[in-house]
Coordinates of N, CA and C in Angstrom, one line a residue:
X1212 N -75.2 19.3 120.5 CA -74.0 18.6 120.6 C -73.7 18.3 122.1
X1213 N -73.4 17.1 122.6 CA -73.2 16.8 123.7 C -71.9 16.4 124.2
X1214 N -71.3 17.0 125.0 CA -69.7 17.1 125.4 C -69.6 16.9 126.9
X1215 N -68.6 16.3 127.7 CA -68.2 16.3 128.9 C -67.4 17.4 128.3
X1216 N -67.6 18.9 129.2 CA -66.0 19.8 128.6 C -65.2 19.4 130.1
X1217 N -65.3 18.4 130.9 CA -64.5 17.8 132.1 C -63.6 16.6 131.5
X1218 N -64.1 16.0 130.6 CA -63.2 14.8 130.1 C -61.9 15.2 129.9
X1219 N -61.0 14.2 130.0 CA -60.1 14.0 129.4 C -60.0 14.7 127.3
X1220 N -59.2 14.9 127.1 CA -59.3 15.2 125.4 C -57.8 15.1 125.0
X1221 N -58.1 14.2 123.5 CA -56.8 14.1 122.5 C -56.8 15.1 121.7
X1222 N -56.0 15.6 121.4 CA -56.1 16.7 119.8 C -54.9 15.9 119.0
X1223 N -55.4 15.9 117.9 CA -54.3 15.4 116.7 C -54.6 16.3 115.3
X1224 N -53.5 17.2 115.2 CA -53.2 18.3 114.6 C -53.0 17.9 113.1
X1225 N -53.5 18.5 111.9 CA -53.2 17.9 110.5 C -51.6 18.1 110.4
X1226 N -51.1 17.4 109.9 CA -49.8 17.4 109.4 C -48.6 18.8 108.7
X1227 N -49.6 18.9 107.5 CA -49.4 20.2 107.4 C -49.4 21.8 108.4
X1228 N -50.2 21.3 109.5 CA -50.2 22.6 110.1 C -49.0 22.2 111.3
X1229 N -48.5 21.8 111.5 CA -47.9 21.1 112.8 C -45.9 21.4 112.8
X1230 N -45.8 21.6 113.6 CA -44.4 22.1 113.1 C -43.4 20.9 113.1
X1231 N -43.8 20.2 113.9 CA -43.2 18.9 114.4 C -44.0 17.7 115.0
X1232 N -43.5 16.9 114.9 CA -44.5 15.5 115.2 C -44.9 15.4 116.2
X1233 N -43.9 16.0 117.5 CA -44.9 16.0 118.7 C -45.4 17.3 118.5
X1234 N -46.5 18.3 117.7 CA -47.0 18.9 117.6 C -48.1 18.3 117.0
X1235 N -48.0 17.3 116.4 CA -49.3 16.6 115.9 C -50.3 15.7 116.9
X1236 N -49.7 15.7 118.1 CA -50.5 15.4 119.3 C -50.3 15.6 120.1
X1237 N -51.5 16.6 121.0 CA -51.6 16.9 122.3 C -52.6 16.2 123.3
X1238 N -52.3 16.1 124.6 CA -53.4 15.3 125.5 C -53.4 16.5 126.2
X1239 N -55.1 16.5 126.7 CA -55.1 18.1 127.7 C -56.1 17.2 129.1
X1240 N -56.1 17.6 130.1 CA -57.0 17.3 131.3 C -58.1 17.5 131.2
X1241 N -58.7 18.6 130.2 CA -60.5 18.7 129.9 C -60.5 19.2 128.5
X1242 N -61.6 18.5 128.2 CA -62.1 19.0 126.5 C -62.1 20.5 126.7
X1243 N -62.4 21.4 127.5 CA -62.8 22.6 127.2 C -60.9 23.2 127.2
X1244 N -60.2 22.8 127.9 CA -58.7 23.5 127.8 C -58.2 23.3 126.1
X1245 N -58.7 22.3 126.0 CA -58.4 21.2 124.6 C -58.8 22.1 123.3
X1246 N -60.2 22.8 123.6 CA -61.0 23.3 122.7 C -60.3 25.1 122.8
X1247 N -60.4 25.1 124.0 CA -60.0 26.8 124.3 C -58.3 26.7 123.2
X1248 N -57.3 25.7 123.4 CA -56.2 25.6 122.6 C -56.4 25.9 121.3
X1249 N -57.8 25.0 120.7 CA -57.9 25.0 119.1 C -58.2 26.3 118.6
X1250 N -59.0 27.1 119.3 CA -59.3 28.4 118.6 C -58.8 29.3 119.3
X1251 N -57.8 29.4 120.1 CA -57.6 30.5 120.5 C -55.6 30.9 120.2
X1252 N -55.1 29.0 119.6 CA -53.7 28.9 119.9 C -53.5 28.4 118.2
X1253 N -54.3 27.5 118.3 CA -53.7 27.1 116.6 C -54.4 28.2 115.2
X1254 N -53.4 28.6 114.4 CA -54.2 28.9 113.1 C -55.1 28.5 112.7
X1255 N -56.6 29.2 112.3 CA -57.6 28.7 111.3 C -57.3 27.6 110.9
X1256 N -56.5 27.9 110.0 CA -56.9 26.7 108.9 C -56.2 25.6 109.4
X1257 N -55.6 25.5 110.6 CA -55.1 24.3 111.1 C -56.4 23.6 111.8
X1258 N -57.4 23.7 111.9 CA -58.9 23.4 112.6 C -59.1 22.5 110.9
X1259 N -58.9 22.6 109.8 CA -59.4 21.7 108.6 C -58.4 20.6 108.7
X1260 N -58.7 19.2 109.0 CA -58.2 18.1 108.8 C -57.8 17.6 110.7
X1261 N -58.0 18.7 111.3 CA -57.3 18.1 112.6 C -58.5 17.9 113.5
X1262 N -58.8 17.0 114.5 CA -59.3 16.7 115.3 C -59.5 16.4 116.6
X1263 N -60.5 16.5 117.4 CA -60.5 16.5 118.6 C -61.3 14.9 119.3
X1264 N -60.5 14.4 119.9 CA -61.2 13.1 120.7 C -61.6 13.5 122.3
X1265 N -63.0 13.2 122.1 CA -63.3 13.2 123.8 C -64.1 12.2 123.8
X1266 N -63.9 11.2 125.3 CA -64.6 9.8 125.2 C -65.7 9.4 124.3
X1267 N -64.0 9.6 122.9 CA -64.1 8.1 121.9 C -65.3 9.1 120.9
X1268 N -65.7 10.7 121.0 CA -66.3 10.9 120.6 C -65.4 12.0 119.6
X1269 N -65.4 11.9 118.5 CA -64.6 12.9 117.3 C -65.2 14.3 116.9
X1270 N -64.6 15.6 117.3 CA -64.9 16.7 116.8 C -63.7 17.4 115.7
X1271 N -64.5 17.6 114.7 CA -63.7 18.3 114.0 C -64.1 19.8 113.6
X1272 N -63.1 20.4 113.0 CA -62.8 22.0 112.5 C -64.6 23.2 113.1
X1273 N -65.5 22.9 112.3 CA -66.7 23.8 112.7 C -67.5 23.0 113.8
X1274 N -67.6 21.7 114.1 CA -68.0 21.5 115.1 C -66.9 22.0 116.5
X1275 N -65.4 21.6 116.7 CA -64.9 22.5 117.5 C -65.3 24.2 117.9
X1276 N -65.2 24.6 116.6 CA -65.7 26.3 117.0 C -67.2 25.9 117.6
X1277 N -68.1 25.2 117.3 CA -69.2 25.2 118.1 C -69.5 25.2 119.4
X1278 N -68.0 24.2 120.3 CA -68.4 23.8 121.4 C -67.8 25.2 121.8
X1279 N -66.8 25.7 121.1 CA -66.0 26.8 121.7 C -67.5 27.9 122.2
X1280 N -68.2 28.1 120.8 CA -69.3 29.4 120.9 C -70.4 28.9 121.7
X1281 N -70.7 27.4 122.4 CA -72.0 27.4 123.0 C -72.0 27.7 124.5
X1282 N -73.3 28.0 124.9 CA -73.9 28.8 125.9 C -73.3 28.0 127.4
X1283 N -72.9 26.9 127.0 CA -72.3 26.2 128.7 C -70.9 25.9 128.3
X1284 N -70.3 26.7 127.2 CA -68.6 26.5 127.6 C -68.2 27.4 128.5
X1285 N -67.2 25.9 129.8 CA -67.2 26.7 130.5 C -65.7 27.4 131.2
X1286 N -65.5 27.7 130.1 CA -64.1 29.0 130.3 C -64.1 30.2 129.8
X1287 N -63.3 31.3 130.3 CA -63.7 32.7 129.8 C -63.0 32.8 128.3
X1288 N -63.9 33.0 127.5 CA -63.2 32.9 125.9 C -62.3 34.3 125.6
X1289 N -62.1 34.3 124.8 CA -60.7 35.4 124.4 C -61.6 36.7 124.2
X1290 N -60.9 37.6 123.9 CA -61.7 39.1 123.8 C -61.7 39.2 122.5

């Protein structure tokens, strides 16, 4: 899977998981802050239906935990 984790990144959060509408969309400065948010800040099961945009490229729910677990993400992941 191929990612800028430098890009720019949209997150758009399922509905159901979101508390509020501007909870249903976040803009972050790099895919990897964007990604480190999804599995470290939102519930599980809020990763099923919500998605990540990084130039124009769509990740969702197990593809996100992917980029989170691969060998050149490059931020220190949670303990």
């Amino acid at each position: 899977m191929v990612i800028d984790y430098a890009a720019r990144a949209e997150l758009f959060v399922a509905k159901r998981y979101a508390k509020s509408a501007s909870a249903q969309y976040k803009r972050f400065n790099s895919a990897s802050e964007a990604i480190r948010y999804c599995i470290e800040e939102l519930p599980e099961k809020a990763l099923m239906g919500s998605f990540l945009e990084v130039n124009e490229k769509r990740f969702e729910g197990k593809a996100i935990q992917a980029l989170y677990a691969a060998e050149d993400y490059p931020l220190v992941r949670a303990a």
